[in-house]
Short mmCIF file of C-alpha atoms and ligand atoms in Angstrom, two decimals:
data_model
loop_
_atom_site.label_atom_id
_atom_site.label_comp_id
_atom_site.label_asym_id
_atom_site.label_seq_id
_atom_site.Cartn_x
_atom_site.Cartn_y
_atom_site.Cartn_z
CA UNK X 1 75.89 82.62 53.29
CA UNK X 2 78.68 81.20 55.37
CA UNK X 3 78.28 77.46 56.34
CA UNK X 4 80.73 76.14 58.90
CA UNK X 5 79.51 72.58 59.94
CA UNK X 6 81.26 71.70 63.54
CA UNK X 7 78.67 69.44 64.63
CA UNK X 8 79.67 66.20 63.65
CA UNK X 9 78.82 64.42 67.05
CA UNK X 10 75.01 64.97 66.56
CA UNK X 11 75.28 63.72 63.01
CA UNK X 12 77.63 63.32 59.58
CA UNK X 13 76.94 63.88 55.84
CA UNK X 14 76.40 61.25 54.04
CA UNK X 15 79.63 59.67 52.43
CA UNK X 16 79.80 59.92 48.41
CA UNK X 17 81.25 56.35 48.49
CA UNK X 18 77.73 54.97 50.50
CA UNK X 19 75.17 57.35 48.76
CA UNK X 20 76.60 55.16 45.54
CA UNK X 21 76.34 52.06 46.91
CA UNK X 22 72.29 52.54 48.22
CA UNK X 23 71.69 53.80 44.81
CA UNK X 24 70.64 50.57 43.17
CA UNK X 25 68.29 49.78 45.86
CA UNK X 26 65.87 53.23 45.48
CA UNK X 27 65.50 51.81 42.06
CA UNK X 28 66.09 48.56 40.01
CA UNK X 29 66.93 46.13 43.29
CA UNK X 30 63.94 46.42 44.86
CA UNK X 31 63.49 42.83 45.89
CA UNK X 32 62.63 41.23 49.56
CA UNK X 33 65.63 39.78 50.77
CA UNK X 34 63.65 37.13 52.21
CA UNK X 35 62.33 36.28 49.03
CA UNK X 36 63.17 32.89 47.16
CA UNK X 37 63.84 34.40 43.80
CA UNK X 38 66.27 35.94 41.51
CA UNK X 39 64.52 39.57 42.46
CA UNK X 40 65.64 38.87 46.14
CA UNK X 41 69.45 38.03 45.30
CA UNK X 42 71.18 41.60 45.06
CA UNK X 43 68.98 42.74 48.12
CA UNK X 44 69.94 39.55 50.22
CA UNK X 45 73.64 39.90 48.90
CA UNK X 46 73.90 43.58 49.79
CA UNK X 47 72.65 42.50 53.27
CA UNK X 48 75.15 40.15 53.84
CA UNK X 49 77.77 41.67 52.55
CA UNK X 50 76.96 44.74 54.48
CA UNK X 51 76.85 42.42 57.95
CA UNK X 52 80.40 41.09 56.82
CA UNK X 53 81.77 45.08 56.12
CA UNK X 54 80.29 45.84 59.94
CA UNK X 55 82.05 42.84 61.39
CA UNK X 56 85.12 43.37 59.78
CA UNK X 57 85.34 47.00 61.46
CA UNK X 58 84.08 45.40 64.59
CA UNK X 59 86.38 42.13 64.54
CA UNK X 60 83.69 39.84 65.06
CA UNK X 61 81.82 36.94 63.63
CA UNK X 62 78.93 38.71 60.82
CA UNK X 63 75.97 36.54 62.67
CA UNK X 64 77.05 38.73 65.81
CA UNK X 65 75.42 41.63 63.76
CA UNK X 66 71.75 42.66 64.24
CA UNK X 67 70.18 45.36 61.82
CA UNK X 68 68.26 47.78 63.96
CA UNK X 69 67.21 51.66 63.50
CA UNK X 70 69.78 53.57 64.70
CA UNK X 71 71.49 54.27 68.03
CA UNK X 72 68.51 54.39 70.20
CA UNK X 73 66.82 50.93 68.78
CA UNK X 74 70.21 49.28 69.03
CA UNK X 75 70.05 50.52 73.13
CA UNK X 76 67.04 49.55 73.84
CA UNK X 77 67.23 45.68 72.34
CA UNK X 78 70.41 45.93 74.56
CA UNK X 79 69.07 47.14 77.48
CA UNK X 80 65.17 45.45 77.38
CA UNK X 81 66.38 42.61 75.40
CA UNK X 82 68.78 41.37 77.94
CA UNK X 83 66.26 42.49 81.32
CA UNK X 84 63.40 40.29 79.11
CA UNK X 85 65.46 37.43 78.80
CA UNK X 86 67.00 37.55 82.29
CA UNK X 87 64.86 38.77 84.82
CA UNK X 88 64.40 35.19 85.99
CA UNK X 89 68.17 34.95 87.09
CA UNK X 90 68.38 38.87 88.26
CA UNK X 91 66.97 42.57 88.49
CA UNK X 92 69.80 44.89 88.33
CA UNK X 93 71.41 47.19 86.07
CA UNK X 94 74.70 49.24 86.40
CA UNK X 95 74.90 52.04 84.07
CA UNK X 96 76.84 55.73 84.15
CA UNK X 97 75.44 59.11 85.17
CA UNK X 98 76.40 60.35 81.61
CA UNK X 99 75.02 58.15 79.49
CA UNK X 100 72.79 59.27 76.28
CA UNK X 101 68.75 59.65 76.89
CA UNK X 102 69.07 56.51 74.64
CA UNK X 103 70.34 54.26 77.49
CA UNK X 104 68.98 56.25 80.55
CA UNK X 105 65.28 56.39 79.45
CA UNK X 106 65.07 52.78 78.75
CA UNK X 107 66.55 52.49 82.39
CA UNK X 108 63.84 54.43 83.65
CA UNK X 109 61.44 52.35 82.10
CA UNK X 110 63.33 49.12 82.99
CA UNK X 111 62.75 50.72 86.81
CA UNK X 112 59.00 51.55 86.30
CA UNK X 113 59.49 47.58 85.15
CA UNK X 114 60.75 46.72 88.44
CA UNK X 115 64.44 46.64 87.40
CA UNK X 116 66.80 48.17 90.03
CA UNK X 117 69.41 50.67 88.24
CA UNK X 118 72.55 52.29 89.61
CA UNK X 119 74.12 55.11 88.27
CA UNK X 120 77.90 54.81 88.15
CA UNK X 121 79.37 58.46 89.18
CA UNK X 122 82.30 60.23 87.04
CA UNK X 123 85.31 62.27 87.90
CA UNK X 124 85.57 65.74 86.85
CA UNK X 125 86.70 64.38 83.47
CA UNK X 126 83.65 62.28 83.15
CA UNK X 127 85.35 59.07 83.33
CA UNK X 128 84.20 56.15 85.52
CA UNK X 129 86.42 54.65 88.29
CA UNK X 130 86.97 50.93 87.71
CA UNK X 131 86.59 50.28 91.10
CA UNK X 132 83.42 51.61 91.55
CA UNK X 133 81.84 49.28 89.63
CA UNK X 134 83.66 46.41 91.12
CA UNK X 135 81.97 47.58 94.79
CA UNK X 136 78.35 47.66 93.12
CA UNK X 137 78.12 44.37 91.40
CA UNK X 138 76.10 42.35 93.43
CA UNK X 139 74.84 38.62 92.34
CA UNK X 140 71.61 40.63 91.17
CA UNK X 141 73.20 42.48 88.42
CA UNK X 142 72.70 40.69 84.83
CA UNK X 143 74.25 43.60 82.83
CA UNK X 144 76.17 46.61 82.38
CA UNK X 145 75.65 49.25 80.28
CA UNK X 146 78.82 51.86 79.80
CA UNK X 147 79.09 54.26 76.87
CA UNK X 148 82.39 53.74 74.79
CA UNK X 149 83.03 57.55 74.03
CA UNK X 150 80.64 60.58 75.79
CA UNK X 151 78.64 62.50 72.49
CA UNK X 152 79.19 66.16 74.78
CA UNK X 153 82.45 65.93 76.05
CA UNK X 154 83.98 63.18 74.03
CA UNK X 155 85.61 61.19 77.20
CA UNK X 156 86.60 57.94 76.30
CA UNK X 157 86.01 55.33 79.36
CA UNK X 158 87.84 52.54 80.29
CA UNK X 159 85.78 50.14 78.55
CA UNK X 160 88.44 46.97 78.23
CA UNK X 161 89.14 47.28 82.32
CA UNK X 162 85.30 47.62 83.24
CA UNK X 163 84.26 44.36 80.71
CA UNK X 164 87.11 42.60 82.72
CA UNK X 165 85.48 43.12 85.74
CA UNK X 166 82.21 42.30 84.29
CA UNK X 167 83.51 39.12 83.12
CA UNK X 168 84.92 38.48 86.71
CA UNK X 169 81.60 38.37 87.93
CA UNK X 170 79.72 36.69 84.96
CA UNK X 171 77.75 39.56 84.25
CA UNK X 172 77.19 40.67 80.38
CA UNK X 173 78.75 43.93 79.57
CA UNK X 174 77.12 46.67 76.92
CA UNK X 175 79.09 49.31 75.50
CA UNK X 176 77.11 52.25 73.68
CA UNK X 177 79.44 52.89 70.61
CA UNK X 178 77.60 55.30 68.88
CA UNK X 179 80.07 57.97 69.27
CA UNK X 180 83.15 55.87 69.10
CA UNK X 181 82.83 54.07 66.18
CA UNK X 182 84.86 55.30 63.18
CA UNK X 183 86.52 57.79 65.14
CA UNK X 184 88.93 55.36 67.39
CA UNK X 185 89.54 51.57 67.35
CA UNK X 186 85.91 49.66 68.26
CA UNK X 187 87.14 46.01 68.08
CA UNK X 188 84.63 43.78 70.62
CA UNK X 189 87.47 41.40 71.64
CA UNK X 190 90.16 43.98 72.54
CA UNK X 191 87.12 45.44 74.31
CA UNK X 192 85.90 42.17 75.47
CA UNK X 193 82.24 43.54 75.40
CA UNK X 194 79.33 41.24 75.16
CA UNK X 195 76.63 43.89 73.10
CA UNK X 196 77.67 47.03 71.22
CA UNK X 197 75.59 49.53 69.73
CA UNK X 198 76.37 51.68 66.26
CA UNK X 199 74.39 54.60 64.82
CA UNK X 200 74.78 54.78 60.99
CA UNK X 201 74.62 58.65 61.20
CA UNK X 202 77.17 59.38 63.03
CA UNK X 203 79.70 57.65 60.70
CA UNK X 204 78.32 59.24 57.46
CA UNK X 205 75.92 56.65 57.10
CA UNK X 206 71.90 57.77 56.85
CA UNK X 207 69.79 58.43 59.44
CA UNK X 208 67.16 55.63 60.58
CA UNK X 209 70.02 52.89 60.29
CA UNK X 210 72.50 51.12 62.93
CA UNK X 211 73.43 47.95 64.29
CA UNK X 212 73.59 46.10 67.57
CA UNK X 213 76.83 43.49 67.77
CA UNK X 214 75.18 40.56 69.73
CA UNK X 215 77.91 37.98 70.86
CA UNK X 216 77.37 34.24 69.75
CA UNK X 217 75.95 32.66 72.75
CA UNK X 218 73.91 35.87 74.49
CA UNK X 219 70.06 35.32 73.69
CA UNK X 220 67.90 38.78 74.08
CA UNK X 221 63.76 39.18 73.90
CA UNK X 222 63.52 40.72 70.92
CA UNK X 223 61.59 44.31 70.86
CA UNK X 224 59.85 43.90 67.59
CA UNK X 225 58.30 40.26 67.25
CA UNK X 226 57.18 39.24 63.68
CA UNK X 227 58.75 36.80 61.40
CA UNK X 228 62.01 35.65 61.86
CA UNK X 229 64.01 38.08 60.09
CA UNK X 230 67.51 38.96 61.69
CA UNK X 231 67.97 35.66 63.38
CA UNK X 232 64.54 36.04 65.35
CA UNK X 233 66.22 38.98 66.62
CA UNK X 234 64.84 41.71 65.34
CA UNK X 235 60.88 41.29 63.45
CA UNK X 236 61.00 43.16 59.98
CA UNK X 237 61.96 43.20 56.72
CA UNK X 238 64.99 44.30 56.05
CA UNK X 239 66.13 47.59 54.25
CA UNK X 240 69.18 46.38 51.73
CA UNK X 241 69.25 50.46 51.39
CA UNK X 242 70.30 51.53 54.40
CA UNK X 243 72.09 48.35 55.67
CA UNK X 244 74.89 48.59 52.15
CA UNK X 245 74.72 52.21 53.33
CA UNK X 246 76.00 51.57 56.80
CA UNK X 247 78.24 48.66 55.73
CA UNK X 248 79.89 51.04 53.00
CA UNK X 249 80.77 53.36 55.74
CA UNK X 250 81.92 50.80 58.37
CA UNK X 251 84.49 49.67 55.40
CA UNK X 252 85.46 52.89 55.20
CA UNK X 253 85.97 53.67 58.57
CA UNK X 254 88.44 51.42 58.89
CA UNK X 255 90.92 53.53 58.08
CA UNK X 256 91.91 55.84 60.50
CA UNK X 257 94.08 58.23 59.18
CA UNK X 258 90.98 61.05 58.45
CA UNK X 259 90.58 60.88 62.17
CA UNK X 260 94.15 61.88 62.71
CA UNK X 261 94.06 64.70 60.29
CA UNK X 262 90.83 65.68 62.28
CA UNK X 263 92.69 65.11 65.51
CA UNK X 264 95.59 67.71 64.58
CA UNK X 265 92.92 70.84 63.51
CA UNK X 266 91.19 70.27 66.69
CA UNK X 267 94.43 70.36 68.93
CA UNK X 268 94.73 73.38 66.36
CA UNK X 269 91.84 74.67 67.49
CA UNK X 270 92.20 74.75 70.97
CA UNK X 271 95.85 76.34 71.10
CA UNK X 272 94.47 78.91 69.32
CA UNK X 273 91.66 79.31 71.41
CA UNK X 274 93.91 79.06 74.65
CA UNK X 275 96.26 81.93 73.01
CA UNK X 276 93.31 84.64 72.72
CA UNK X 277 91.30 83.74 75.65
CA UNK X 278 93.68 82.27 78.10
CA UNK X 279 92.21 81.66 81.72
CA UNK X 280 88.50 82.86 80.45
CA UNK X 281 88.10 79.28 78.66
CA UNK X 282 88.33 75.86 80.12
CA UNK X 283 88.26 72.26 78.47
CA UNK X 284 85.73 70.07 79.48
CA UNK X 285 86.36 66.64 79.01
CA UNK X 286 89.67 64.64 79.84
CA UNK X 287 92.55 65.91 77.74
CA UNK X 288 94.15 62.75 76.89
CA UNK X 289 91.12 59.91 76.99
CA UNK X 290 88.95 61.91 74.70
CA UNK X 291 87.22 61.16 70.82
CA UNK X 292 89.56 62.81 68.41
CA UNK X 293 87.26 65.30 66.95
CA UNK X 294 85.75 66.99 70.08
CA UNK X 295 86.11 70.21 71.70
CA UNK X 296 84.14 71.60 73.96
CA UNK X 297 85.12 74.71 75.72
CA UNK X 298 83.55 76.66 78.53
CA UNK X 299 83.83 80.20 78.21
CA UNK X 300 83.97 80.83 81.80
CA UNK X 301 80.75 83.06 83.18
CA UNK X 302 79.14 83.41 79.94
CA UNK X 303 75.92 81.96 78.27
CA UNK X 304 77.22 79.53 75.13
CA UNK X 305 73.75 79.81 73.19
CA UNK X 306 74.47 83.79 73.32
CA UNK X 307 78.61 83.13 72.06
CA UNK X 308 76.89 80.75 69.53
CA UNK X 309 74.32 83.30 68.15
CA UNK X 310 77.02 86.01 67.74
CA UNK X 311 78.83 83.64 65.08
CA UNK X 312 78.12 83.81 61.34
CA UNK X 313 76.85 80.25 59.74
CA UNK X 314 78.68 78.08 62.18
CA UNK X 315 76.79 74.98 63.23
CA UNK X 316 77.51 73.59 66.88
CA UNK X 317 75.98 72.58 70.27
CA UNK X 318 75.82 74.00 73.64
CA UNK X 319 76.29 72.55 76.86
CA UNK X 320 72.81 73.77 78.21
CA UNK X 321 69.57 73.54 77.07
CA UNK X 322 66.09 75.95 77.56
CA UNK X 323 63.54 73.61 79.66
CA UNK X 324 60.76 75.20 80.85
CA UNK X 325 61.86 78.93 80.68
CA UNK X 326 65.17 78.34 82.45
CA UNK X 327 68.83 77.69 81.04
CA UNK X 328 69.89 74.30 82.70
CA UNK X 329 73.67 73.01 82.46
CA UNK X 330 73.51 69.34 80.65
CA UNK X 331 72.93 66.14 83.05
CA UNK X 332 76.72 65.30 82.08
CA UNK X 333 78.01 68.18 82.91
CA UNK X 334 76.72 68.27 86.04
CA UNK X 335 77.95 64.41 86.80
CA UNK X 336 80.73 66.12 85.78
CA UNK X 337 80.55 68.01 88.77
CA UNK X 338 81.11 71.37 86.60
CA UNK X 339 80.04 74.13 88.30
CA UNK X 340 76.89 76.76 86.56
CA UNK X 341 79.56 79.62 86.24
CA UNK X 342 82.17 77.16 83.78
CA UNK X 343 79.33 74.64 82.15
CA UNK X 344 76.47 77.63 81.13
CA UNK X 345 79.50 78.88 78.74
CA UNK X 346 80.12 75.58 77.53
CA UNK X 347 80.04 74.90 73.49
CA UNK X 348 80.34 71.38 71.82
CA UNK X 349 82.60 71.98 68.91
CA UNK X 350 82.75 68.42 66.56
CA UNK X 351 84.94 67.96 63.56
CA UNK X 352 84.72 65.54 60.82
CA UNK X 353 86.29 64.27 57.60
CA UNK X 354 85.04 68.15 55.85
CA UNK X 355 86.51 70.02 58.23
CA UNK X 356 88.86 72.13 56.37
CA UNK X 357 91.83 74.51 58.77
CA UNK X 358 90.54 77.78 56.94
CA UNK X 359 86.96 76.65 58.45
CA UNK X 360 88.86 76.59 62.27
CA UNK X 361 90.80 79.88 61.47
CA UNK X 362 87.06 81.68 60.60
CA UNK X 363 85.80 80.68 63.97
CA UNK X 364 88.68 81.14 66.32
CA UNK X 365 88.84 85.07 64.19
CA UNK X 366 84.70 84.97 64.78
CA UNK X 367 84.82 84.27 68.57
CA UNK X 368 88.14 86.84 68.77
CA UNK X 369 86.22 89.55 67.28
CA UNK X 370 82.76 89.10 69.19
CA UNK X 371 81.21 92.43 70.61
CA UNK X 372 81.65 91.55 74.50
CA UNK X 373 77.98 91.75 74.65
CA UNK X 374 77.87 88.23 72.79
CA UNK X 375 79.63 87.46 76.06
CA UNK X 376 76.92 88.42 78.27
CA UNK X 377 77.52 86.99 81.95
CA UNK X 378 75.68 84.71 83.97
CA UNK X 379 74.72 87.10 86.54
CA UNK X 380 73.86 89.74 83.86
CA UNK X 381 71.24 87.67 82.29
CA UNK X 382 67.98 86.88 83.58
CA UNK X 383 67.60 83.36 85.01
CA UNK X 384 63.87 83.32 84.21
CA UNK X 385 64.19 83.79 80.81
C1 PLP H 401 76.07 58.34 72.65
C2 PLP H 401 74.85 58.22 71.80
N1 PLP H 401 74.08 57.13 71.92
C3 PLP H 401 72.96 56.97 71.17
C4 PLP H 401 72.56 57.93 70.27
C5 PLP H 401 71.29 57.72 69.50
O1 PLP H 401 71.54 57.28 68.19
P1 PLP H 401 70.43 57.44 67.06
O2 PLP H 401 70.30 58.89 66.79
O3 PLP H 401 70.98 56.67 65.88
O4 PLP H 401 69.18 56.82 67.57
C6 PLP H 401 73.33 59.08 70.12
C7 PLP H 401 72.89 60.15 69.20
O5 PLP H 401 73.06 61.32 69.47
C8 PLP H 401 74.50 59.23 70.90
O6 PLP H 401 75.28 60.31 70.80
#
């Protein structure tokens, strides 16, 4: 069967390079870093040494680094962790109206907390205007939360301008990295963000591992209390597996040049898409402030679930979901202000490190030789299905 990965936004194979370096730890190093003894040593050394590898891709100090979960947990320390710790000294929170479920549910509960939140708008390339968030800082706000890089569209946001302003007004900035990290340059001070969250899997790290960069100075409630593992940051012992898993692929993220190769098939990709289906495709996403490795392309009055069903073994997202019976267009694209007709078409194509240019050529020939049922229109389908 054919296998065409293309989804390397909602996660990434595991690296060769980190499965080799976790290895040890499923068997002979089984120790508790905590521990006083020699059993402890290559667990607490692999920790460490795995804070110093995140750092290093980060560019900051390795006690800036907290061990969490994944994406989500590294969110919501960010998010509660700061509103916990602050809530004597302010109530709001600015965030963006295209931010992951993993910042805008813990908003939602901050609210049901009694936290006010405002929702930052985007232009039709889903970037944030500066300026708005200048007008709705108010000496209430104690933080705000803007995603680095967008996981549908890919639209990189003016992160380094918006933690200016931020710092103008004294008010910590978090940047959700998840998506951004080992795809374009993620160091905190040329950023000049206060909290920054990672997801292991999206770098070709496991699943169920990530970090949240903490700068010296910021004190959060921590989510998990416990002992004081992490700095009293984060209760729990720590997994020496999955954090020299994650800091294997943070050192070799650090070099960019995969992410250019990637860059090049996906411009690839699109010209050839643009030469067979001309004005019946549009980009979504901005064209110049955008990850390297995403595509996603509306096929203009179609269904993208349908388009993707029509192709043979090739794995990627669509810009709508089923809820409740009925095909809705994604809460980004919407911000987005993309109309039903362009967004219900839309599919998230993601490249990685495996992405091979045979692998592109098979799709753009599978999408050019679809029956043009497999482009069913919007007004030819049923809405209530
Ligand atoms: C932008 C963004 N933030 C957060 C997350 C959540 O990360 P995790 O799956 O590690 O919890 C994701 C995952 O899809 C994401 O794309």
């Amino acid at each position: 069967m054919l296998r065409i990965y293309l989804d390397y936004n909602a996660s990434t194979p595991i690296d060769p390079a980190v499965a080799a370096v976790m290895k040890p730890f499923l068997a002979e190093d089984f120790g508790n870093p905590s521990s006083g003894h020699w059993a402890a040593a290559p667990a607490k050394a692999a920790l460490e040494k795995a804070r110093g590898q995140i750092a290093a891709l980060l560019g900051c100090e390795d006690d800036e680094i907290v061990f969490t979960s994944g994406g989500s947990e590294a969110n919501n320390l960010a998010l509660k962790g700061i509103y916990f710790a602050r809530r004597g000294s302010g109530d709001h929170i600015i965030t963006t109206r295209v931010e992951h479920p993993a910042i805008t549910e813990p908003c939602r509960f901050l609210e049901s907390m009694g936290a006010r939140i405002t929702y930052l708008p985007v232009d039709r390339s889903g970037r944030v205007d500066p300026d708005d968030l200048n007008r709705v800082i108010t000496s209430r706000t104690i933080l705000i939360s803007i995603m680095h890089a967008n996981n549908e569209v890919g639209t990189i946001q003016p992160i380094a301008e918006c933690a200016r302003i931020a710092r103008e007004h004294g008010v910590l900035f978090h940047t959700d990295a998840a998506q951004s990290v080992g795809k374009i340059a993620t160091d905190v001070n040329q950023l000049g963000v206060d909290l920054l969250s990672i997801a292991g899997h999206k770098l070709y790290a496991p699943k169920g591992v990530g970090a949240l960069f903490v700068r010296r100075g910021v004190t959060l409630e921590p989510l998990l209390h416990g002992a004081g593992h992490e700095s009293g940051r984060r209760a729990g012992t720590e997994s020496a597996l999955l954090a020299a898993g994650l800091g294997k692929a943070c050192e070799l993220a650090r070099d960019m040049a995969p992410m250019d190769r990637v860059q090049v098939l996906r411009d690839h990709f699109w010209r050839e898409l643009q030469e067979r289906f001309g004005n019946r495709i549009a980009l979504n996403g901005h064209p110049a402030h955008r990850l390297p490795n995403t595509l996603n392309v509306s096929f203009i009055n179609c269904i993208g679930a349908e388009i993707l069903k029509g192709l043979d073994g090739v794995a990627a997202s669509t810009g709508s979901a089923c809820h409740a019976g009925r095909i809705e267009l994604s809460p980004v694209l919407e911000a987005m202000g993309i109309t039903r007709e362009v967004g219900m078409g839309a599919i998230r194509f993601s490249l990685g490190r495996g992405t091979t240019r045979e692998e592109i050529d098979v799709v753009v020939e599978q999408l050019n030789g679809l029956p043009t049922t497999a482009f069913m229109t919007l007004s030819a389908s049923n809405p209530s299905k």
